[in-house]
mmCIF file of C-alpha atoms (C1' of nucleotides) in Angstrom:
data_model
loop_
_atom_site.group_PDB
_atom_site.id
_atom_site.type_symbol
_atom_site.label_atom_id
_atom_site.label_comp_id
_atom_site.label_asym_id
_atom_site.label_seq_id
_atom_site.Cartn_x
_atom_site.Cartn_y
_atom_site.Cartn_z
ATOM 1 C CA MET T 1 96.424 93.664 143.814
ATOM 2 C CA GLU T 2 99.533 95.608 143.983
ATOM 3 C CA ASP T 3 100.223 98.900 142.032
ATOM 4 C CA THR T 4 101.232 98.600 138.551
ATOM 5 C CA PRO T 5 104.248 100.470 137.465
ATOM 6 C CA ALA T 6 103.489 104.061 136.343
ATOM 7 C CA ARG T 7 105.847 103.073 133.699
ATOM 8 C CA LEU T 8 103.388 100.909 132.351
ATOM 9 C CA ALA T 9 100.185 101.987 133.780
ATOM 10 C CA ASP T 10 99.792 105.099 131.647
ATOM 11 C CA LYS T 11 100.798 104.018 128.209
ATOM 12 C CA PRO T 12 98.598 103.707 125.376
ATOM 13 C CA SER T 13 100.108 100.462 124.119
ATOM 14 C CA TRP T 14 99.918 98.956 127.944
ATOM 15 C CA LEU T 15 95.978 100.116 128.143
ATOM 16 C CA LEU T 16 95.602 98.771 124.965
ATOM 17 C CA THR T 17 97.191 95.414 124.854
ATOM 18 C CA GLN T 18 95.716 94.710 128.305
ATOM 19 C CA LEU T 19 92.386 95.320 127.648
ATOM 20 C CA ALA T 20 92.423 93.497 124.212
ATOM 21 C CA VAL T 21 93.445 90.702 126.773
ATOM 22 C CA HIS T 22 90.126 91.213 128.603
ATOM 23 C CA ALA T 23 88.286 91.733 125.359
ATOM 24 C CA HIS T 24 90.085 88.690 124.127
ATOM 25 C CA ARG T 25 88.673 86.514 127.266
ATOM 26 C CA LEU T 26 85.261 87.544 126.976
ATOM 27 C CA ALA T 27 84.414 87.075 123.227
ATOM 28 C CA SER T 28 86.829 83.137 123.506
ATOM 29 C CA GLU T 29 84.585 82.312 126.374
ATOM 30 C CA GLY T 30 81.788 82.711 124.016
ATOM 31 C CA PHE T 31 83.539 81.209 121.791
ATOM 32 C CA VAL T 32 84.706 78.087 122.873
ATOM 33 C CA GLU T 33 81.224 76.976 124.112
ATOM 34 C CA ALA T 34 80.453 76.388 120.564
ATOM 35 C CA GLY T 35 83.983 74.900 119.884
ATOM 36 C CA ALA T 36 85.102 77.957 117.792
ATOM 37 C CA ARG T 37 88.112 80.348 118.019
ATOM 38 C CA GLY T 38 88.877 83.796 116.687
ATOM 39 C CA TYR T 39 89.960 82.763 113.379
ATOM 40 C CA HIS T 40 86.730 80.866 113.166
ATOM 41 C CA TYR T 41 84.398 83.495 113.248
ATOM 42 C CA ARG T 42 86.302 85.445 110.927
ATOM 43 C CA VAL T 43 86.315 83.461 107.864
ATOM 44 C CA LEU T 44 82.543 82.854 108.720
ATOM 45 C CA ALA T 45 82.001 86.886 108.871
ATOM 46 C CA ALA T 46 83.446 86.864 105.371
ATOM 47 C CA LEU T 47 81.903 84.268 103.673
ATOM 48 C CA ASP T 48 78.276 85.334 104.916
ATOM 49 C CA GLU T 49 79.079 89.023 103.500
ATOM 50 C CA PHE T 50 80.671 88.047 100.614
ATOM 51 C CA GLY T 51 79.955 85.082 99.471
ATOM 52 C CA VAL T 52 82.269 82.517 97.996
ATOM 53 C CA ALA T 53 85.768 83.259 97.895
ATOM 54 C CA SER T 54 89.417 82.176 98.116
ATOM 55 C CA GLN T 55 91.515 80.967 100.271
ATOM 56 C CA ALA T 56 93.595 84.100 99.556
ATOM 57 C CA GLU T 57 91.072 86.424 99.512
ATOM 58 C CA LEU T 58 89.837 85.191 102.615
ATOM 59 C CA GLY T 59 93.045 86.152 104.351
ATOM 60 C CA ARG T 60 93.854 89.397 102.978
ATOM 61 C CA ARG T 61 89.785 89.928 104.309
ATOM 62 C CA CYS T 62 90.198 88.798 107.916
ATOM 63 C CA ASN T 63 93.935 90.155 108.103
ATOM 64 C CA MET T 64 95.160 86.486 108.259
ATOM 65 C CA ASP T 65 97.974 84.771 107.027
ATOM 66 C CA ARG T 66 97.078 82.305 104.127
ATOM 67 C CA SER T 67 98.475 79.071 106.126
ATOM 68 C CA ASP T 68 96.573 80.286 108.624
ATOM 69 C CA VAL T 69 93.295 80.191 106.833
ATOM 70 C CA VAL T 70 94.216 76.632 105.709
ATOM 71 C CA ALA T 71 94.182 75.548 109.078
ATOM 72 C CA ALA T 72 90.887 77.063 110.137
ATOM 73 C CA VAL T 73 88.950 76.551 106.478
ATOM 74 C CA THR T 74 89.822 72.833 107.180
ATOM 75 C CA GLU T 75 88.697 72.754 110.516
ATOM 76 C CA LEU T 76 85.691 74.748 109.753
ATOM 77 C CA GLU T 77 85.526 71.945 106.917
ATOM 78 C CA GLU T 78 85.379 69.351 109.656
ATOM 79 C CA LYS T 79 82.443 70.564 111.082
ATOM 80 C CA GLY T 80 80.540 71.545 108.133
ATOM 81 C CA PHE T 81 80.921 75.073 108.419
ATOM 82 C CA VAL T 82 82.023 75.493 105.034
ATOM 83 C CA GLU T 83 82.263 73.113 102.025
ATOM 84 C CA ARG T 84 85.740 73.545 99.828
ATOM 85 C CA THR T 85 85.648 73.145 96.361
ATOM 86 C CA GLN T 86 88.193 73.824 93.467
ATOM 87 C CA ASP T 87 87.448 76.738 91.312
ATOM 88 C CA PRO T 88 87.267 75.097 87.965
ATOM 89 C CA LYS T 89 88.172 78.584 86.111
ATOM 90 C CA ASP T 90 91.647 78.843 88.134
ATOM 91 C CA ARG T 91 92.712 75.199 89.528
ATOM 92 C CA ARG T 92 95.306 77.238 91.774
ATOM 93 C CA ARG T 93 91.961 78.408 93.891
ATOM 94 C CA ASN T 94 90.273 76.570 95.976
ATOM 95 C CA MET T 95 85.924 78.257 96.562
ATOM 96 C CA VAL T 96 85.050 78.329 99.767
ATOM 97 C CA MET T 97 81.190 78.952 100.598
ATOM 98 C CA VAL T 98 79.465 78.786 103.583
ATOM 99 C CA THR T 99 77.012 76.255 104.489
ATOM 100 C CA GLU T 100 73.785 76.405 106.333
ATOM 101 C CA LEU T 101 74.834 74.970 109.068
ATOM 102 C CA GLY T 102 78.081 77.390 108.818
ATOM 103 C CA ARG T 103 75.275 79.869 109.191
ATOM 104 C CA THR T 104 73.597 78.902 111.875
ATOM 105 C CA GLN T 105 77.305 78.909 113.755
ATOM 106 C CA LEU T 106 77.551 82.458 113.193
ATOM 107 C CA CYS T 107 74.709 83.344 114.582
ATOM 108 C CA ARG T 108 75.179 81.489 117.505
ATOM 109 C CA LEU T 109 79.112 83.396 117.878
ATOM 110 C CA ASP T 110 77.263 86.783 117.095
ATOM 111 C CA ARG T 111 74.946 86.260 120.184
ATOM 112 C CA ALA T 112 77.993 85.358 122.103
ATOM 113 C CA LEU T 113 79.819 87.905 120.367
ATOM 114 C CA ASP T 114 77.876 91.150 121.238
ATOM 115 C CA GLN T 115 77.485 89.761 124.598
ATOM 116 C CA ALA T 116 80.884 90.334 124.578
ATOM 117 C CA GLN T 117 81.073 93.851 123.390
ATOM 118 C CA ASP T 118 78.726 94.801 126.016
ATOM 119 C CA ASP T 119 80.423 93.360 128.415
ATOM 120 C CA LEU T 120 83.841 95.127 127.567
ATOM 121 C CA LEU T 121 82.541 98.637 127.985
ATOM 122 C CA GLY T 122 80.380 98.011 130.619
ATOM 123 C CA PRO T 123 81.003 101.399 132.904
ATOM 124 C CA LEU T 124 80.531 103.617 129.500
ATOM 125 C CA SER T 125 77.958 106.010 127.886
ATOM 126 C CA ALA T 126 76.780 105.528 124.965
ATOM 127 C CA GLN T 127 78.666 108.691 123.909
ATOM 128 C CA GLU T 128 81.982 107.166 124.869
ATOM 129 C CA ARG T 129 81.207 104.091 123.286
ATOM 130 C CA GLN T 130 81.116 105.606 120.238
ATOM 131 C CA THR T 131 83.645 108.026 120.878
ATOM 132 C CA LEU T 132 86.322 105.344 121.657
ATOM 133 C CA THR T 133 85.038 103.532 118.582
ATOM 134 C CA ARG T 134 85.891 106.286 116.232
ATOM 135 C CA LEU T 135 89.439 106.734 117.934
ATOM 136 C CA LEU T 136 90.491 103.309 117.092
ATOM 137 C CA GLY T 137 88.876 103.444 114.330
ATOM 138 C CA VAL T 138 90.866 106.479 112.911
ATOM 139 C CA LEU T 139 94.191 104.710 114.360
ATOM 140 C CA LEU T 140 93.635 101.055 113.346
ATOM 141 C CA THR T 141 92.919 102.029 109.316
ATOM 142 C CA HIS T 142 95.515 104.533 110.123
ATOM 143 C CA HIS T 143 98.133 102.022 110.627
ATOM 144 C CA GLN T 144 96.895 99.026 108.141
ATOM 145 C CA ARG T 145 98.278 101.410 105.237
ATOM 146 C CA GLY T 146 101.654 102.183 106.426
ATOM 147 C CA MET D 1 93.274 95.217 100.415
ATOM 148 C CA GLU D 2 89.970 93.983 99.961
ATOM 149 C CA ASP D 3 87.483 94.850 102.591
ATOM 150 C CA THR D 4 86.993 93.433 106.265
ATOM 151 C CA PRO D 5 83.527 92.178 107.233
ATOM 152 C CA ALA D 6 81.152 94.708 108.039
ATOM 153 C CA ARG D 7 80.712 91.998 112.026
ATOM 154 C CA LEU D 8 84.382 92.618 112.090
ATOM 155 C CA ALA D 9 85.191 95.859 111.328
ATOM 156 C CA ASP D 10 82.788 97.964 113.715
ATOM 157 C CA LYS D 11 83.168 95.892 116.855
ATOM 158 C CA PRO D 12 85.093 97.332 119.747
ATOM 159 C CA SER D 13 86.912 94.608 120.818
ATOM 160 C CA TRP D 14 88.111 94.018 116.925
ATOM 161 C CA LEU D 15 89.363 97.578 116.652
ATOM 162 C CA LEU D 16 90.904 97.066 120.053
ATOM 163 C CA THR D 17 92.799 93.476 119.930
ATOM 164 C CA GLN D 18 93.771 94.414 116.202
ATOM 165 C CA LEU D 19 95.115 97.900 116.992
ATOM 166 C CA ALA D 20 96.777 95.613 120.389
ATOM 167 C CA VAL D 21 98.494 94.166 117.490
ATOM 168 C CA HIS D 22 100.162 97.111 115.981
ATOM 169 C CA ALA D 23 100.916 98.326 119.365
ATOM 170 C CA HIS D 24 102.813 95.408 119.793
ATOM 171 C CA ARG D 25 104.342 94.928 116.529
ATOM 172 C CA LEU D 26 105.660 98.858 117.424
ATOM 173 C CA ALA D 27 106.723 98.269 120.492
ATOM 174 C CA SER D 28 108.691 94.676 119.657
ATOM 175 C CA GLU D 29 110.780 96.092 117.081
ATOM 176 C CA GLY D 30 112.842 98.379 119.403
ATOM 177 C CA PHE D 31 112.649 95.609 121.910
ATOM 178 C CA VAL D 32 114.353 92.852 120.038
ATOM 179 C CA GLU D 33 116.749 95.428 119.200
ATOM 180 C CA ALA D 34 117.775 95.311 122.344
ATOM 181 C CA GLY D 35 117.173 91.674 122.679
ATOM 182 C CA ALA D 36 114.289 91.806 125.220
ATOM 183 C CA ARG D 37 110.910 91.469 124.638
ATOM 184 C CA GLY D 38 107.607 93.056 126.819
ATOM 185 C CA TYR D 39 108.059 91.071 129.788
ATOM 186 C CA HIS D 40 111.556 91.713 130.429
ATOM 187 C CA TYR D 41 110.108 95.586 130.515
ATOM 188 C CA ARG D 42 107.685 94.688 132.876
ATOM 189 C CA VAL D 43 109.703 93.065 135.587
ATOM 190 C CA LEU D 44 112.489 95.799 134.934
ATOM 191 C CA ALA D 45 109.693 98.351 135.059
ATOM 192 C CA ALA D 46 108.460 97.336 138.619
ATOM 193 C CA LEU D 47 111.920 96.401 140.123
ATOM 194 C CA ASP D 48 113.009 100.331 139.255
ATOM 195 C CA GLU D 49 110.025 101.640 140.845
ATOM 196 C CA PHE D 50 109.058 99.928 143.433
ATOM 197 C CA GLY D 51 112.584 98.165 144.706
ATOM 198 C CA VAL D 52 113.511 94.741 145.491
ATOM 199 C CA ALA D 53 110.836 92.209 144.889
ATOM 200 C CA SER D 54 109.844 88.973 144.946
ATOM 201 C CA GLN D 55 108.505 86.909 141.615
ATOM 202 C CA ALA D 56 105.241 86.409 143.267
ATOM 203 C CA GLU D 57 105.255 89.803 144.064
ATOM 204 C CA LEU D 58 106.187 91.233 140.194
ATOM 205 C CA GLY D 59 103.614 88.835 138.856
ATOM 206 C CA ARG D 60 101.027 90.806 140.695
ATOM 207 C CA ARG D 61 101.996 93.756 139.411
ATOM 208 C CA CYS D 62 102.634 93.029 136.422
ATOM 209 C CA ASN D 63 99.926 90.910 135.273
ATOM 210 C CA MET D 64 101.846 88.013 135.071
ATOM 211 C CA ASP D 65 101.423 84.251 135.815
ATOM 212 C CA ARG D 66 104.155 82.889 138.478
ATOM 213 C CA SER D 67 105.722 80.871 135.995
ATOM 214 C CA ASP D 68 105.792 83.222 133.816
ATOM 215 C CA VAL D 69 107.827 85.711 135.977
ATOM 216 C CA VAL D 70 110.305 82.186 136.666
ATOM 217 C CA ALA D 71 111.520 82.345 132.786
ATOM 218 C CA ALA D 72 111.526 86.289 132.895
ATOM 219 C CA VAL D 73 113.777 87.096 136.062
ATOM 220 C CA THR D 74 115.969 83.682 134.825
ATOM 221 C CA GLU D 75 116.393 85.538 131.421
ATOM 222 C CA LEU D 76 117.417 88.526 133.113
ATOM 223 C CA GLU D 77 119.563 87.208 135.285
ATOM 224 C CA GLU D 78 121.935 85.871 132.980
ATOM 225 C CA LYS D 79 122.204 88.912 131.306
ATOM 226 C CA GLY D 80 123.057 90.565 134.417
ATOM 227 C CA PHE D 81 120.432 93.137 134.335
ATOM 228 C CA VAL D 82 118.628 91.480 137.515
ATOM 229 C CA GLU D 83 120.335 89.619 140.620
ATOM 230 C CA ARG D 84 118.323 86.787 142.604
ATOM 231 C CA THR D 85 119.304 85.943 146.202
ATOM 232 C CA GLN D 86 117.036 84.334 148.780
ATOM 233 C CA ASP D 87 115.028 86.302 151.663
ATOM 234 C CA PRO D 88 116.459 85.160 154.544
ATOM 235 C CA LYS D 89 113.407 86.454 156.319
ATOM 236 C CA ASP D 90 111.105 84.054 154.379
ATOM 237 C CA ARG D 91 112.873 81.086 152.699
ATOM 238 C CA ARG D 92 110.421 80.701 150.165
ATOM 239 C CA ARG D 93 110.973 84.051 148.739
ATOM 240 C CA ASN D 94 113.271 85.362 146.218
ATOM 241 C CA MET D 95 114.465 88.855 146.973
ATOM 242 C CA VAL D 96 114.466 90.126 143.093
ATOM 243 C CA MET D 97 116.816 93.306 142.477
ATOM 244 C CA VAL D 98 117.431 95.341 139.248
ATOM 245 C CA THR D 99 121.331 95.862 138.651
ATOM 246 C CA GLU D 100 123.243 99.246 137.133
ATOM 247 C CA LEU D 101 123.243 97.166 133.677
ATOM 248 C CA GLY D 102 119.411 96.375 134.365
ATOM 249 C CA ARG D 103 118.992 100.249 134.951
ATOM 250 C CA THR D 104 120.756 100.933 131.759
ATOM 251 C CA GLN D 105 118.566 98.622 129.897
ATOM 252 C CA LEU D 106 115.537 99.857 131.059
ATOM 253 C CA CYS D 107 116.199 103.424 129.966
ATOM 254 C CA ARG D 108 117.316 101.725 126.246
ATOM 255 C CA LEU D 109 113.508 100.284 126.285
ATOM 256 C CA ASP D 110 112.178 102.999 128.046
ATOM 257 C CA ARG D 111 112.839 105.074 124.694
ATOM 258 C CA ALA D 112 112.068 102.833 122.381
ATOM 259 C CA LEU D 113 108.674 102.658 123.543
ATOM 260 C CA ASP D 114 108.275 106.304 123.702
ATOM 261 C CA GLN D 115 108.745 106.205 120.695
ATOM 262 C CA ALA D 116 106.434 103.623 119.505
ATOM 263 C CA GLN D 117 103.949 105.783 121.318
ATOM 264 C CA ASP D 118 104.437 108.106 119.004
ATOM 265 C CA ASP D 119 103.740 105.917 116.435
ATOM 266 C CA LEU D 120 101.066 104.605 117.397
ATOM 267 C CA LEU D 121 99.072 107.859 118.095
ATOM 268 C CA GLY D 122 100.375 109.616 115.393
ATOM 269 C CA PRO D 123 96.732 110.445 113.668
ATOM 270 C CA LEU D 124 95.936 111.558 117.021
ATOM 271 C CA SER D 125 95.423 115.215 118.651
ATOM 272 C CA ALA D 126 96.659 115.865 122.113
ATOM 273 C CA GLN D 127 92.936 116.270 123.348
ATOM 274 C CA GLU D 128 91.822 113.104 121.560
ATOM 275 C CA ARG D 129 95.294 111.402 122.940
ATOM 276 C CA GLN D 130 94.156 112.437 126.602
ATOM 277 C CA THR D 131 90.411 111.383 125.768
ATOM 278 C CA LEU D 132 91.119 107.638 124.484
ATOM 279 C CA THR D 133 94.015 107.288 127.421
ATOM 280 C CA ARG D 134 91.080 107.841 129.371
ATOM 281 C CA LEU D 135 88.551 105.449 128.463
ATOM 282 C CA LEU D 136 90.728 102.651 128.153
ATOM 283 C CA GLY D 137 92.083 103.258 131.610
ATOM 284 C CA VAL D 138 88.260 103.307 132.808
ATOM 285 C CA LEU D 139 87.806 99.971 131.389
ATOM 286 C CA LEU D 140 90.823 98.311 132.220
ATOM 287 C CA THR D 141 90.398 98.923 135.933
ATOM 288 C CA HIS D 142 86.939 97.942 135.664
ATOM 289 C CA HIS D 143 87.915 94.561 133.857
ATOM 290 C CA GLN D 144 90.748 93.747 136.939
ATOM 291 C CA ARG D 145 88.305 94.107 139.662
ATOM 292 C CA GLY D 146 85.393 91.980 138.303
ATOM 293 C "C1'" DA X 1 103.347 71.040 169.383
ATOM 294 C "C1'" DT X 2 101.304 69.867 165.893
ATOM 295 C "C1'" DG X 3 98.008 69.722 162.093
ATOM 296 C "C1'" DT X 4 95.791 72.349 158.329
ATOM 297 C "C1'" DG X 5 96.216 75.522 155.304
ATOM 298 C "C1'" DT X 6 98.393 79.130 152.320
ATOM 299 C "C1'" DA X 7 101.931 81.147 149.665
ATOM 300 C "C1'" DT X 8 106.414 80.649 147.180
ATOM 301 C "C1'" DG X 9 109.083 79.033 143.307
ATOM 302 C "C1'" DT X 10 109.490 75.776 139.439
ATOM 303 C "C1'" DT X 11 108.548 72.622 136.207
ATOM 304 C "C1'" DG X 12 106.207 70.882 132.178
ATOM 305 C "C1'" DG X 13 102.656 71.538 129.188
ATOM 306 C "C1'" DT X 14 98.466 74.021 126.390
ATOM 307 C "C1'" DG X 15 96.374 77.396 123.339
ATOM 308 C "C1'" DG X 16 95.259 81.357 120.467
ATOM 309 C "C1'" DC X 17 97.559 84.506 117.306
ATOM 310 C "C1'" DG X 18 100.934 86.361 114.179
ATOM 311 C "C1'" DC X 19 104.110 85.346 111.267
ATOM 312 C "C1'" DC X 20 107.884 83.221 107.691
ATOM 313 C "C1'" DA X 21 110.359 79.950 104.539
ATOM 314 C "C1'" DA X 22 110.373 76.834 101.298
ATOM 315 C "C1'" DC X 23 107.816 73.721 98.384
ATOM 316 C "C1'" DG X 24 104.681 72.223 93.753
ATOM 317 C "C1'" DT X 25 101.141 73.667 91.074
ATOM 318 C "C1'" DT X 26 98.731 76.950 88.082
ATOM 319 C "C1'" DG X 27 98.148 81.154 85.175
ATOM 320 C "C1'" DG X 28 99.596 85.462 83.330
ATOM 321 C "C1'" DC X 29 102.442 88.004 80.367
ATOM 322 C "C1'" DG X 30 106.501 89.481 77.304
ATOM 323 C "C1'" DC F 1 108.565 79.252 75.179
ATOM 324 C "C1'" DG F 2 110.507 81.257 79.400
ATOM 325 C "C1'" DC F 3 109.987 83.859 83.070
ATOM 326 C "C1'" DC F 4 107.566 85.896 87.236
ATOM 327 C "C1'" DA F 5 103.649 86.285 90.331
ATOM 328 C "C1'" DA F 6 99.977 83.883 92.714
ATOM 329 C "C1'" DC F 7 97.745 79.842 95.116
ATOM 330 C "C1'" DG F 8 97.222 76.087 98.869
ATOM 331 C "C1'" DT F 9 99.582 73.676 101.973
ATOM 332 C "C1'" DT F 10 103.193 72.270 105.647
ATOM 333 C "C1'" DG F 11 106.338 72.960 108.765
ATOM 334 C "C1'" DG F 12 108.010 75.659 112.182
ATOM 335 C "C1'" DC F 13 108.969 79.772 115.598
ATOM 336 C "C1'" DG F 14 107.588 83.627 118.960
ATOM 337 C "C1'" DC F 15 105.122 86.125 122.490
ATOM 338 C "C1'" DC F 16 101.506 85.671 125.061
ATOM 339 C "C1'" DA F 17 98.525 84.240 128.447
ATOM 340 C "C1'" DC F 18 97.068 80.445 131.336
ATOM 341 C "C1'" DC F 19 96.835 76.286 133.755
ATOM 342 C "C1'" DA F 20 98.440 71.974 136.586
ATOM 343 C "C1'" DA F 21 101.329 69.322 139.490
ATOM 344 C "C1'" DC F 22 105.125 69.842 143.408
ATOM 345 C "C1'" DA F 23 108.005 70.482 146.929
ATOM 346 C "C1'" DT F 24 109.544 73.566 150.349
ATOM 347 C "C1'" DA F 25 108.370 77.122 153.956
ATOM 348 C "C1'" DC F 26 105.595 80.158 156.866
ATOM 349 C "C1'" DA F 27 101.220 81.007 159.431
ATOM 350 C "C1'" DC F 28 97.715 80.097 162.381
ATOM 351 C "C1'" DA F 29 94.779 76.911 164.914
ATOM 352 C "C1'" DT F 30 93.808 73.523 168.084
#
DNA sequence: ATGTGTATGTTGGTGGCGCCAACGTTGGCG
DNA sequence: CGCCAACGTTGGCGCCACCAACATACACAT
């Protein structure tokens, strides 16, 4: 493999985005086997943790655009992983609810994702993993406000 | 902002990919003002550092698919930032060369990118920045072989 | 020299993710 | 009542990563 330009190789944003590619690939490998993708996992995870939610709520929790939530929920609904019913209290909203089948799927995706984390952080010690996670967390929360 | 699911929030791959979104956004903001995008910067940086190169070489250096190199070089050529000539020693190859105008553009992009790094790492101390960069580097080089 | 395999450039297409504009419906509030 | 805001939905866009197929041209063994 030829050397990559130093201008890139030492820039945090380069390291970050390139490593994110690997992270996405590792996670995706497990997801595709289950016929899913990242958006599906996010929605299922949010529903499992917080219960019934409107699509707008899901979008805010999962950092997804409203329009993308529509597609994801529709796909999940077609596979029987969620149910979508109109909220009687507010006829603008849909109440999205995870099904038993959906929870099963979520477990499956969880296992794949845990495996991906291990693969991703392979060469790091437990200490280093914790440090990395902490630093990334600091930066992410910082950038989610400004 | 509603809470994001814990399943996501504490997963390194989530932190990584979400932060990469911010990194990409910060970099892009500067790039679009110059009428460029990431692929253009990569190619220009490689040409500036290693001189004339074939497109396949550029692809390997910059982690880009051959077909994407074609598009990027074509766009850079249209703007006068690179020149593409056939290699007389190997008529399969194109020799891609950065122009003076291209170097100017590269400098402009460099400034934008440096600004993006600062914005990205804002809340971190110099020490922490170095630690983060090191850990990311370890992981990236690890995943570029397996 | 001939054939086989491989590298290169090119075209065209796919998918995930993030994002935006517009529209109709519905609720909330002055 | 009228205005504004929120919601779901449709349709579209851009960037990035990736793949398959093809024609050309080189490299090498036989």
